[in-house]
Coordinates of C-alpha atoms in Angstrom, one line a residue:
Chain A
M1 CA -25.1 75.4 -66.3
F2 CA -28.2 73.7 -67.7
D3 CA -26.5 73.0 -71.0
K4 CA -23.6 71.1 -69.4
T5 CA -23.0 67.4 -69.9
V6 CA -22.9 64.9 -67.0
A7 CA -19.1 64.8 -67.3
E8 CA -19.0 68.6 -67.0
L9 CA -21.5 68.7 -64.1
S10 CA -19.5 66.0 -62.3
A11 CA -16.4 68.0 -62.6
A12 CA -18.1 71.2 -61.4
L13 CA -19.6 69.4 -58.4
R14 CA -16.3 68.0 -57.5
R15 CA -14.6 71.4 -57.7
R16 CA -17.5 72.7 -55.5
Q17 CA -18.4 75.3 -58.1
V18 CA -22.0 74.3 -57.8
S19 CA -23.9 72.1 -55.2
S20 CA -26.2 69.3 -56.0
V21 CA -29.0 71.2 -54.3
E22 CA -28.5 74.1 -56.7
L23 CA -28.4 71.9 -59.7
T24 CA -31.5 70.0 -58.6
Q25 CA -33.3 73.3 -58.1
L26 CA -32.2 74.6 -61.4
F27 CA -33.5 71.5 -63.3
L28 CA -36.7 71.3 -61.3
A29 CA -37.4 75.0 -62.2
R30 CA -36.8 74.2 -65.9
I31 CA -39.1 71.2 -65.8
N32 CA -41.8 73.4 -64.3
K33 CA -41.1 76.2 -66.9
Y34 CA -41.4 73.8 -69.9
K35 CA -44.1 71.5 -68.5
N36 CA -46.1 72.0 -71.7
L37 CA -43.8 69.3 -73.2
N38 CA -45.4 66.8 -70.8
A39 CA -42.1 65.1 -70.4
F40 CA -42.7 64.0 -66.7
I41 CA -45.5 62.0 -65.1
T42 CA -44.4 62.4 -61.5
L43 CA -42.3 64.9 -59.7
D44 CA -41.5 64.9 -56.0
P45 CA -39.2 67.9 -55.3
E46 CA -39.0 67.2 -51.6
R47 CA -37.6 63.7 -52.3
S48 CA -35.2 65.0 -55.0
L49 CA -33.9 67.7 -52.8
A50 CA -33.3 65.4 -49.9
Q51 CA -31.2 63.2 -52.2
A52 CA -29.3 66.3 -53.4
K53 CA -28.6 67.3 -49.8
A54 CA -27.3 63.8 -49.0
A55 CA -25.2 64.0 -52.2
D56 CA -23.7 67.3 -51.1
A57 CA -22.8 65.8 -47.7
R58 CA -21.0 62.9 -49.5
L59 CA -19.2 65.4 -51.8
A60 CA -18.1 67.4 -48.7
Q61 CA -16.7 64.2 -47.1
G62 CA -14.9 63.2 -50.2
E63 CA -17.0 59.9 -50.4
S64 CA -18.4 60.6 -53.8
T65 CA -18.5 58.7 -57.1
V66 CA -18.3 60.3 -60.5
I67 CA -22.1 60.9 -60.6
T68 CA -22.7 61.8 -57.0
G69 CA -25.0 64.8 -57.0
V70 CA -25.8 64.6 -60.7
P71 CA -29.6 65.0 -61.2
L72 CA -31.1 62.4 -63.6
A73 CA -34.5 61.7 -65.0
Q74 CA -35.8 58.1 -64.7
K75 CA -38.2 56.5 -67.1
D76 CA -41.5 55.6 -65.3
I77 CA -41.0 51.9 -66.1
F78 CA -38.4 51.6 -63.2
C79 CA -39.8 50.8 -59.8
A80 CA -38.5 53.3 -57.3
D81 CA -39.3 52.9 -53.6
G82 CA -41.8 55.5 -52.5
W83 CA -42.3 56.9 -56.0
L84 CA -45.5 56.6 -58.0
T85 CA -44.5 54.2 -60.8
T86 CA -47.2 54.1 -63.5
C87 CA -45.5 52.7 -66.6
G88 CA -47.7 55.2 -68.5
S89 CA -50.8 53.2 -67.7
K90 CA -54.1 53.9 -65.9
I91 CA -53.9 50.4 -64.4
L92 CA -50.8 51.5 -62.3
S93 CA -52.1 55.1 -61.7
N94 CA -52.0 54.5 -57.9
F95 CA -49.0 52.2 -57.7
V96 CA -46.4 53.6 -55.3
A97 CA -43.6 51.1 -55.8
P98 CA -42.6 49.3 -52.5
Y99 CA -39.1 48.5 -53.7
D100 CA -36.3 49.7 -55.9
A101 CA -35.4 48.3 -59.3
T102 CA -31.7 47.2 -59.4
L103 CA -31.0 50.1 -61.8
I104 CA -32.5 52.6 -59.3
E105 CA -30.7 51.0 -56.4
K106 CA -27.4 51.4 -58.3
F107 CA -28.0 55.1 -59.1
N108 CA -29.0 55.7 -55.4
K109 CA -25.9 54.0 -54.1
A110 CA -23.8 56.1 -56.5
G111 CA -25.4 59.2 -55.2
A112 CA -27.3 60.4 -58.3
V113 CA -30.4 62.5 -57.7
C114 CA -33.8 61.4 -59.2
L115 CA -35.4 64.5 -60.7
G116 CA -38.7 62.7 -61.5
K117 CA -40.3 59.9 -63.5
T118 CA -40.6 60.5 -67.2
N119 CA -43.6 60.0 -69.5
M120 CA -43.6 57.0 -71.8
D121 CA -45.9 55.0 -74.1
E122 CA -48.2 52.7 -72.0
F123 CA -46.1 49.7 -70.9
A124 CA -43.5 50.9 -73.5
M125 CA -45.8 49.8 -76.3
G126 CA -45.4 52.6 -78.9
S127 CA -43.0 54.6 -81.0
S128 CA -44.4 58.1 -80.5
N129 CA -45.3 58.4 -76.8
E130 CA -48.9 58.9 -77.8
T131 CA -50.2 55.8 -76.1
S132 CA -49.5 57.2 -72.6
Y133 CA -52.5 57.5 -70.3
Y134 CA -50.9 60.7 -69.2
G135 CA -51.0 62.3 -72.6
A136 CA -48.6 62.7 -75.6
V137 CA -45.1 64.2 -75.1
K138 CA -44.2 67.1 -77.4
S139 CA -40.8 67.3 -79.1
P140 CA -38.8 70.3 -78.1
W141 CA -37.6 70.5 -81.7
N142 CA -41.1 71.2 -82.9
T143 CA -44.0 70.9 -80.6
E144 CA -46.2 69.5 -83.4
V145 CA -44.1 66.4 -83.8
V146 CA -43.4 63.4 -81.6
P147 CA -40.2 63.0 -79.6
G148 CA -40.3 59.3 -80.5
G149 CA -41.2 56.4 -78.1
S150 CA -41.5 54.6 -76.0
S151 CA -38.9 56.6 -74.0
G152 CA -40.4 59.8 -75.3
G153 CA -40.5 61.7 -72.0
S154 CA -36.8 60.9 -71.3
A155 CA -35.9 62.0 -74.8
A156 CA -37.8 65.3 -74.6
A157 CA -36.4 66.1 -71.1
V158 CA -32.8 65.6 -72.1
A159 CA -33.2 67.4 -75.5
A160 CA -34.8 70.4 -73.8
R161 CA -32.1 70.4 -71.1
L162 CA -34.7 69.7 -68.4
A163 CA -32.3 66.9 -67.2
P164 CA -28.6 66.3 -68.1
A165 CA -29.4 62.7 -68.9
A166 CA -32.1 60.1 -68.4
T167 CA -32.7 56.3 -68.5
G168 CA -34.7 54.5 -71.1
T169 CA -35.7 51.0 -72.0
D170 CA -35.6 49.4 -75.5
T171 CA -37.6 46.4 -76.6
G172 CA -37.8 47.2 -80.3
G173 CA -36.1 50.6 -80.5
S174 CA -37.5 52.5 -77.6
I175 CA -34.1 54.1 -76.7
R176 CA -32.6 54.4 -80.1
Q177 CA -35.6 55.7 -82.0
P178 CA -36.5 58.6 -79.6
A179 CA -32.7 59.4 -79.4
A180 CA -32.6 59.7 -83.2
L181 CA -35.8 61.8 -83.3
S182 CA -34.7 64.1 -80.5
N183 CA -30.9 64.5 -81.3
L184 CA -29.6 62.4 -78.4
T185 CA -27.0 59.6 -77.8
G186 CA -28.9 56.5 -76.9
L187 CA -27.5 53.1 -76.1
K188 CA -29.4 49.8 -75.9
P189 CA -26.9 47.4 -74.2
S190 CA -26.6 43.7 -75.0
Y191 CA -29.4 41.6 -73.7
G192 CA -28.4 40.6 -70.1
R193 CA -26.0 43.5 -69.6
V194 CA -28.3 45.7 -67.4
S195 CA -30.5 44.1 -64.8
R196 CA -34.2 43.9 -65.6
Y197 CA -35.1 43.5 -61.9
G198 CA -37.8 46.0 -61.0
M199 CA -38.1 47.2 -64.6
I200 CA -41.8 46.6 -65.5
A201 CA -41.7 43.8 -68.1
F202 CA -43.1 44.2 -71.6
A203 CA -41.3 41.4 -73.6
S204 CA -38.8 39.7 -71.3
S205 CA -36.6 38.2 -74.0
L206 CA -36.1 41.6 -75.7
D207 CA -36.3 44.3 -72.9
Q208 CA -33.1 46.2 -71.9
G209 CA -32.5 49.4 -70.0
G210 CA -29.9 51.9 -71.1
P211 CA -28.8 55.5 -71.0
M212 CA -30.1 58.5 -73.0
T213 CA -27.6 61.3 -73.0
R214 CA -26.1 64.2 -74.9
S215 CA -22.7 62.5 -75.6
A216 CA -21.1 59.1 -75.9
E217 CA -18.9 60.1 -72.9
D218 CA -22.0 60.6 -70.7
A219 CA -23.5 57.3 -72.0
A220 CA -20.3 55.6 -70.8
L221 CA -20.5 57.2 -67.4
L222 CA -24.1 56.1 -66.9
L223 CA -23.5 52.6 -68.3
N224 CA -20.6 52.2 -65.8
V225 CA -23.2 52.5 -63.1
M226 CA -26.0 50.5 -64.7
A227 CA -24.2 47.5 -66.1
G228 CA -23.4 44.3 -64.2
F229 CA -24.5 40.9 -63.1
D230 CA -27.6 40.7 -60.9
V231 CA -28.6 37.5 -59.1
R232 CA -32.2 38.8 -59.0
D233 CA -32.5 38.8 -62.8
S234 CA -32.5 35.3 -64.1
T235 CA -31.3 36.4 -67.5
S236 CA -28.6 38.7 -66.3
V237 CA -25.2 37.7 -67.8
N238 CA -22.2 37.2 -65.6
E239 CA -19.6 39.0 -67.8
A240 CA -17.0 41.4 -66.6
V241 CA -17.9 45.1 -66.9
P242 CA -15.1 47.2 -68.2
D243 CA -14.7 50.9 -67.4
Y244 CA -16.4 52.2 -70.5
T245 CA -14.7 55.6 -70.2
Q246 CA -11.2 54.1 -70.5
T247 CA -11.5 53.2 -74.2
L248 CA -13.5 56.2 -75.5
N249 CA -10.4 57.8 -77.1
K250 CA -9.0 54.7 -78.7
D251 CA -7.8 55.2 -82.3
I252 CA -10.3 53.8 -84.8
K253 CA -7.9 53.5 -87.7
G254 CA -8.7 50.3 -89.6
L255 CA -12.1 49.9 -88.1
R256 CA -14.3 47.9 -90.4
I257 CA -17.8 49.3 -90.8
G258 CA -20.4 47.0 -92.3
L259 CA -23.1 48.6 -94.3
P260 CA -26.1 46.3 -94.8
Q261 CA -27.6 47.0 -98.2
E262 CA -31.1 46.2 -96.8
Y263 CA -30.9 49.3 -94.6
F264 CA -30.5 51.6 -97.6
S265 CA -33.3 50.4 -99.8
K266 CA -36.8 51.6 -100.4
G267 CA -38.6 53.3 -97.6
L268 CA -35.6 55.3 -96.5
S269 CA -36.1 59.0 -96.7
P270 CA -33.5 60.8 -98.9
D271 CA -32.7 63.3 -96.1
V272 CA -31.8 60.5 -93.7
A273 CA -29.9 58.6 -96.4
K274 CA -27.8 61.7 -97.2
A275 CA -27.0 62.4 -93.5
V276 CA -26.0 58.7 -92.9
E277 CA -23.8 58.7 -96.0
A278 CA -22.1 61.9 -94.8
A279 CA -21.4 60.3 -91.4
I280 CA -19.9 57.3 -93.1
A281 CA -17.6 59.6 -95.1
E282 CA -16.6 61.3 -91.8
Y283 CA -15.6 57.9 -90.4
K284 CA -13.5 57.2 -93.5
K285 CA -11.6 60.4 -92.8
L286 CA -11.0 58.9 -89.3
G287 CA -9.4 55.9 -90.9
A288 CA -12.3 53.5 -91.0
Q289 CA -12.9 51.2 -94.0
V290 CA -16.3 50.3 -95.3
V291 CA -17.4 46.8 -96.3
E292 CA -20.8 45.7 -97.7
V293 CA -22.7 43.2 -95.6
S294 CA -26.0 41.6 -96.0
L295 CA -28.8 41.0 -93.5
P296 CA -31.2 39.1 -95.9
N297 CA -33.9 38.4 -93.3
S298 CA -34.2 41.9 -91.9
Q299 CA -37.5 42.6 -93.7
L300 CA -39.0 39.9 -91.6
A301 CA -37.9 41.4 -88.3
I302 CA -41.2 43.4 -87.9
P303 CA -43.6 40.5 -88.5
C304 CA -41.4 38.3 -86.3
Y305 CA -41.3 40.9 -83.5
Y306 CA -45.1 41.5 -83.6
V307 CA -45.6 37.8 -82.8
L308 CA -42.9 37.4 -80.1
A309 CA -43.3 40.7 -78.3
P310 CA -47.1 40.6 -78.0
A311 CA -46.9 36.9 -77.0
E312 CA -44.6 37.7 -74.1
A313 CA -46.6 40.8 -73.2
S314 CA -49.9 38.9 -73.0
S315 CA -48.2 36.7 -70.5
N316 CA -46.4 39.4 -68.6
L317 CA -49.4 41.7 -68.4
S318 CA -51.7 39.0 -67.0
R319 CA -50.4 40.0 -63.5
F320 CA -52.5 43.2 -63.7
D321 CA -55.7 41.9 -62.4
G322 CA -56.8 44.4 -59.7
A323 CA -56.2 41.9 -56.9
R324 CA -52.9 42.9 -55.2
Y325 CA -52.0 46.4 -56.4
G326 CA -52.9 49.0 -58.9
Y327 CA -56.3 50.1 -60.2
R328 CA -59.4 48.0 -59.6
A329 CA -62.8 48.6 -61.3
K330 CA -65.6 50.0 -59.1
D331 CA -68.5 47.7 -59.9
Y332 CA -68.3 44.0 -60.5
T333 CA -70.4 40.9 -59.9
D334 CA -67.8 38.2 -59.4
L335 CA -64.0 37.5 -59.7
L336 CA -64.0 37.0 -63.5
D337 CA -66.0 40.2 -63.9
M338 CA -63.6 42.1 -61.7
Y339 CA -60.6 40.9 -63.8
C340 CA -62.3 41.7 -67.1
K341 CA -63.6 45.2 -66.1
T342 CA -60.4 46.2 -64.3
R343 CA -58.3 45.3 -67.4
A344 CA -60.8 46.9 -69.8
E345 CA -60.8 50.1 -67.9
G346 CA -57.1 50.0 -66.9
F347 CA -55.4 49.3 -70.3
G348 CA -55.4 51.6 -73.4
A349 CA -56.3 50.5 -76.9
E350 CA -52.7 49.7 -78.1
V351 CA -52.0 47.6 -75.1
K352 CA -55.2 45.7 -75.6
R353 CA -54.4 45.1 -79.2
R354 CA -51.0 43.6 -78.3
I355 CA -52.4 41.5 -75.5
M356 CA -55.0 40.1 -77.9
I357 CA -52.5 39.5 -80.7
G358 CA -50.3 37.6 -78.2
T359 CA -53.2 35.7 -76.8
Y360 CA -54.2 34.6 -80.3
A361 CA -50.7 33.7 -81.3
L362 CA -50.3 31.5 -78.2
S363 CA -53.7 29.9 -78.4
A364 CA -54.4 26.2 -79.2
G365 CA -54.1 25.5 -82.9
Y366 CA -52.1 28.7 -83.8
Y367 CA -49.0 28.2 -81.7
D368 CA -46.9 26.5 -84.3
A369 CA -48.0 28.8 -87.2
Y370 CA -47.2 32.0 -85.3
Y371 CA -45.1 31.6 -82.2
L372 CA -42.8 28.8 -83.3
K373 CA -42.5 30.2 -86.8
A374 CA -41.5 33.6 -85.3
Q375 CA -38.9 31.9 -83.1
Q376 CA -37.4 30.1 -86.1
L377 CA -37.2 33.4 -87.9
R378 CA -35.6 35.0 -84.9
R379 CA -32.7 32.5 -85.2
L380 CA -32.3 33.3 -88.9
I381 CA -32.1 37.0 -88.1
A382 CA -29.5 36.4 -85.3
E383 CA -27.5 34.2 -87.7
D384 CA -27.5 37.0 -90.4
F385 CA -25.8 39.3 -87.9
K386 CA -23.3 36.6 -86.9
K387 CA -22.3 36.1 -90.5
A388 CA -22.1 39.9 -91.1
F389 CA -19.8 40.3 -88.1
E390 CA -17.3 37.9 -89.7
S391 CA -16.3 40.7 -92.1
C392 CA -16.8 43.9 -90.0
D393 CA -16.4 45.3 -86.4
V394 CA -19.5 47.4 -86.3
I395 CA -22.6 47.7 -88.5
M396 CA -23.9 51.2 -89.4
G397 CA -27.0 52.5 -90.9
P398 CA -30.0 54.8 -90.3
T399 CA -31.8 54.5 -86.9
T400 CA -35.2 55.4 -88.4
P401 CA -36.5 55.5 -92.0
S402 CA -37.6 59.2 -91.6
T403 CA -37.3 62.1 -89.2
A404 CA -40.0 62.8 -86.5
F405 CA -43.6 62.6 -87.7
K406 CA -46.6 64.8 -86.6
I407 CA -48.5 64.0 -83.4
G408 CA -51.6 62.2 -84.6
E409 CA -50.2 61.3 -88.0
K410 CA -49.9 57.5 -87.3
S411 CA -51.9 57.1 -84.1
D412 CA -54.9 55.6 -85.9
D413 CA -52.8 53.2 -88.0
P414 CA -50.9 50.6 -85.8
V415 CA -49.2 49.0 -88.8
A416 CA -47.8 52.3 -90.1
M417 CA -46.5 53.0 -86.5
Y418 CA -44.9 49.6 -86.3
L419 CA -42.9 50.2 -89.5
S420 CA -41.1 53.2 -87.9
D421 CA -39.0 50.6 -86.0
I422 CA -37.8 48.7 -89.1
Y423 CA -34.1 49.3 -88.5
T424 CA -34.0 48.8 -84.8
I425 CA -36.1 45.7 -84.1
S426 CA -33.8 43.1 -85.5
V427 CA -31.1 44.2 -83.0
N428 CA -33.4 43.3 -80.0
L429 CA -34.3 40.0 -81.6
A430 CA -30.6 39.1 -81.9
G431 CA -29.9 40.5 -78.4
L432 CA -27.0 42.7 -79.7
P433 CA -26.0 46.2 -78.4
G434 CA -27.2 49.1 -80.5
M435 CA -26.7 52.8 -80.4
S436 CA -28.1 56.0 -82.0
I437 CA -26.0 59.1 -82.3
P438 CA -26.9 62.5 -83.8
A439 CA -25.8 62.8 -87.5
G440 CA -27.5 65.9 -88.8
F441 CA -30.9 67.6 -89.5
D442 CA -33.4 67.5 -92.3
P443 CA -34.5 70.8 -94.1
K444 CA -37.2 71.2 -91.5
G445 CA -34.6 71.3 -88.8
L446 CA -35.6 67.9 -87.4
P447 CA -32.8 65.6 -86.1
I448 CA -31.4 62.5 -87.8
G449 CA -29.8 59.5 -86.1
L450 CA -27.0 57.2 -87.1
Q451 CA -27.3 53.7 -85.8
L452 CA -24.3 51.7 -84.7
I453 CA -24.7 47.9 -84.0
G454 CA -22.0 45.9 -82.2
Q455 CA -21.2 42.4 -81.3
Y456 CA -22.4 40.8 -78.0
F457 CA -21.0 42.7 -75.0
D458 CA -19.0 45.1 -77.3
E459 CA -20.6 48.2 -75.8
A460 CA -17.1 49.6 -75.2
R461 CA -16.3 49.6 -78.9
L462 CA -19.7 51.2 -79.8
L463 CA -19.0 54.0 -77.3
N464 CA -15.5 54.5 -78.6
V465 CA -16.7 54.7 -82.2
A466 CA -19.4 57.1 -81.2
H467 CA -17.1 59.3 -79.2
R468 CA -14.5 59.6 -81.9
Y469 CA -17.2 60.9 -84.3
Q470 CA -18.4 63.3 -81.6
Q471 CA -14.8 64.7 -81.4
V472 CA -15.0 65.8 -85.0
T473 CA -18.6 66.8 -85.4
D474 CA -21.0 69.0 -83.3
W475 CA -24.4 67.6 -84.2
H476 CA -24.8 66.3 -80.7
K477 CA -24.2 69.7 -79.2
Q478 CA -27.1 71.3 -81.1
M479 CA -29.9 72.5 -78.9
P480 CA -33.6 73.1 -79.8
K481 CA -34.6 76.8 -80.0
G482 CA -36.6 78.4 -77.3
F483 CA -35.1 76.5 -74.3
N484 CA -32.6 79.0 -73.1
Chain B
M1 CA -56.1 35.6 -92.0
S2 CA -58.7 38.0 -90.8
L3 CA -60.6 37.9 -87.6
D4 CA -64.4 38.4 -87.2
R5 CA -66.2 39.9 -84.3
E6 CA -66.9 36.5 -82.7
Q7 CA -63.3 35.5 -82.8
V8 CA -62.3 38.8 -81.2
R9 CA -64.8 38.3 -78.5
K10 CA -63.3 34.8 -77.8
I11 CA -59.7 36.2 -77.7
A12 CA -60.8 39.1 -75.4
H13 CA -62.4 36.6 -73.1
L14 CA -59.2 34.5 -73.0
A15 CA -57.2 37.7 -72.3
R16 CA -59.7 38.7 -69.6
L17 CA -60.7 41.9 -71.3
Q18 CA -64.3 43.1 -71.4
I19 CA -65.2 44.6 -74.8
T20 CA -68.3 46.1 -76.2
D21 CA -69.9 45.3 -79.6
S22 CA -68.5 48.4 -81.3
E23 CA -65.0 47.7 -79.8
A24 CA -65.2 44.2 -81.1
A25 CA -65.8 45.5 -84.6
A26 CA -62.9 48.0 -84.4
Y27 CA -60.5 45.4 -83.0
A28 CA -61.5 42.9 -85.7
E29 CA -60.4 45.4 -88.3
S30 CA -57.1 46.5 -86.6
L31 CA -56.1 43.0 -85.5
S32 CA -56.7 41.6 -88.9
R33 CA -54.4 44.2 -90.4
I34 CA -51.7 43.3 -87.9
L35 CA -52.2 39.6 -88.7
S36 CA -51.7 40.3 -92.4
L37 CA -48.4 42.0 -91.5
I38 CA -47.4 39.0 -89.4
E39 CA -48.2 36.6 -92.2
Q40 CA -45.3 38.0 -94.2
M41 CA -43.4 35.5 -92.1
N42 CA -44.7 32.7 -94.4
A43 CA -42.5 34.0 -97.3
V44 CA -39.5 32.2 -95.7
D45 CA -39.1 28.4 -95.4
T46 CA -38.0 27.7 -91.8
N47 CA -38.1 23.9 -92.0
G48 CA -35.5 22.4 -89.7
V49 CA -34.5 25.7 -88.1
A50 CA -34.2 25.4 -84.3
P51 CA -36.6 27.9 -82.6
M52 CA -34.7 30.7 -80.7
A53 CA -36.6 31.6 -77.5
H54 CA -34.0 33.8 -76.1
P55 CA -30.7 35.6 -77.0
N56 CA -28.8 33.6 -74.3
D57 CA -29.1 30.1 -75.7
A58 CA -27.1 28.8 -72.7
G59 CA -30.3 28.5 -70.7
L60 CA -31.2 29.7 -67.2
R61 CA -29.2 29.7 -64.0
L62 CA -30.2 27.7 -61.0
R63 CA -29.9 28.8 -57.5
A64 CA -29.8 27.1 -54.1
D65 CA -33.3 26.4 -52.7
A66 CA -32.9 28.8 -49.8
V67 CA -34.9 31.7 -48.5
T68 CA -33.4 35.0 -49.7
E69 CA -36.3 37.4 -49.3
T70 CA -37.5 39.0 -46.1
N71 CA -41.1 39.1 -45.2
Q72 CA -42.6 42.6 -46.2
R73 CA -46.2 41.7 -46.1
E74 CA -47.4 45.0 -44.4
K75 CA -45.5 47.1 -46.9
F76 CA -46.8 45.2 -49.9
Q77 CA -50.4 45.0 -48.7
A78 CA -50.4 48.8 -48.0
I79 CA -50.9 49.4 -51.7
A80 CA -53.5 46.7 -52.3
P81 CA -57.1 47.6 -53.3
A82 CA -58.6 45.6 -50.5
V83 CA -57.1 43.6 -47.6
Q84 CA -58.4 42.1 -44.4
A85 CA -56.4 40.4 -41.6
G86 CA -53.4 40.1 -43.8
L87 CA -55.3 38.6 -46.8
Y88 CA -56.1 40.1 -50.2
L89 CA -59.9 40.5 -50.6
V90 CA -61.6 39.5 -53.9
P91 CA -65.2 38.6 -54.7
K92 CA -66.3 35.2 -53.2
V93 CA -65.2 32.3 -55.5
I94 CA -66.5 29.3 -53.5
E95 CA -70.1 29.1 -52.5

């Protein structure tokens, strides 16, 4: 039962072959059995089981939705009323959220069960889950390598079958990169598609929540719940939400796949290149055609991002001051001292680096050279995509330049760590939807991800294109050894 | 562009982060490396390009100026480090 997808569990619950309480107990036992992965920060079995009981009652009364009774893991960036919500940081180590994020509220209304809050890089700033105050997460594929980040706990939990699916958030690749490194299907929706209300902000013009699952079909089921306009998020977009499951099986004959030459140049590992090329060949067999496109400014996405994201973060994280909630330093002389000590003790090194880069980029005399320049580049990057989509329907390429790296390998070198998001960051800058799906393994047995990029609000097509591939391949069904 | 220890101290102060001397030295080194990555931006001429602040160029929505939130002071203050008589307590700021 633990290896079943959300779609399969939903059917089993509806046929009353299993109860939500039984499923919840099963996954909680697995979480406990494999706690060496460090995938979760907070568990609250009593609360989870109470939700499961309520779901079983709904199922008995026939008042259920497709995901009623399905246990899910929630990234610890989403505020959930009554749950400790740390965002991977010491500064929120005692923060029991007093309200629900819109995303959590939607899952609660639909009757899903929260299994626990998953580990993550501190404030989602990282690509390896090593910046978490609660310790690194180990990959179930090889406990010496990283699961990816920042949604590393969600990735490890779903890959090890500790949860059938999880939520993640993606500011520069934090859903797609861990999905690629952990053999999952991960979808970052278009900017404005999923409400950011109650999702602790890192870089507000880039952050988006999305599903991390084991199939495109499951991603569609979860996105059906998550997507939609929210008056409480000022950047939420009022666009109709289709039923993403309805178009999964559409024929993709004639689909035009754009391959950006820049995504296949130096820096890409031969193993990843080979797997991506094999996936493209598979798509040709399904009737797709390939066109060459160019994203000439994609090399500048990383420098651009490391101005804009830290600038927004330095502003967003100014709210953590020890006055109204969260951690407060013990000894201080005056208000300024309280702020400075609380923040020095409460934030980790990577978060401090980004706050300082952002503060510097926004400071008097440097604003035009850094912040304004980066915003101009952002437009050039977005226009590259616009032009590319004149000749194709989806863009494909690798999600990451290489497979998972060793824990500790890049943790002392922030710049090397930043480069691991080279193919994912530009998608956030443009605000487009992006996806990573399993496409094979390297000789060491580590997963490889294929990235799909779509036009604004074209999530349905991405899910359709991913689903068709998953009908003719079984990479996404592979499971790490030792988790039976 | 590279930053020295004094500049790092100044930035840390603006960001309300207390840092020690040895931390200032380490941050000067790592922040300088990040800045040299950032300076690759200068390779592209962006003269006349309109800055893009946001993926939704359309701008932000307005709403009616009406009360939509209920008062939950007790609930919110229950998680505060220090409160008294419904107020948040911080060190004295006015002598």
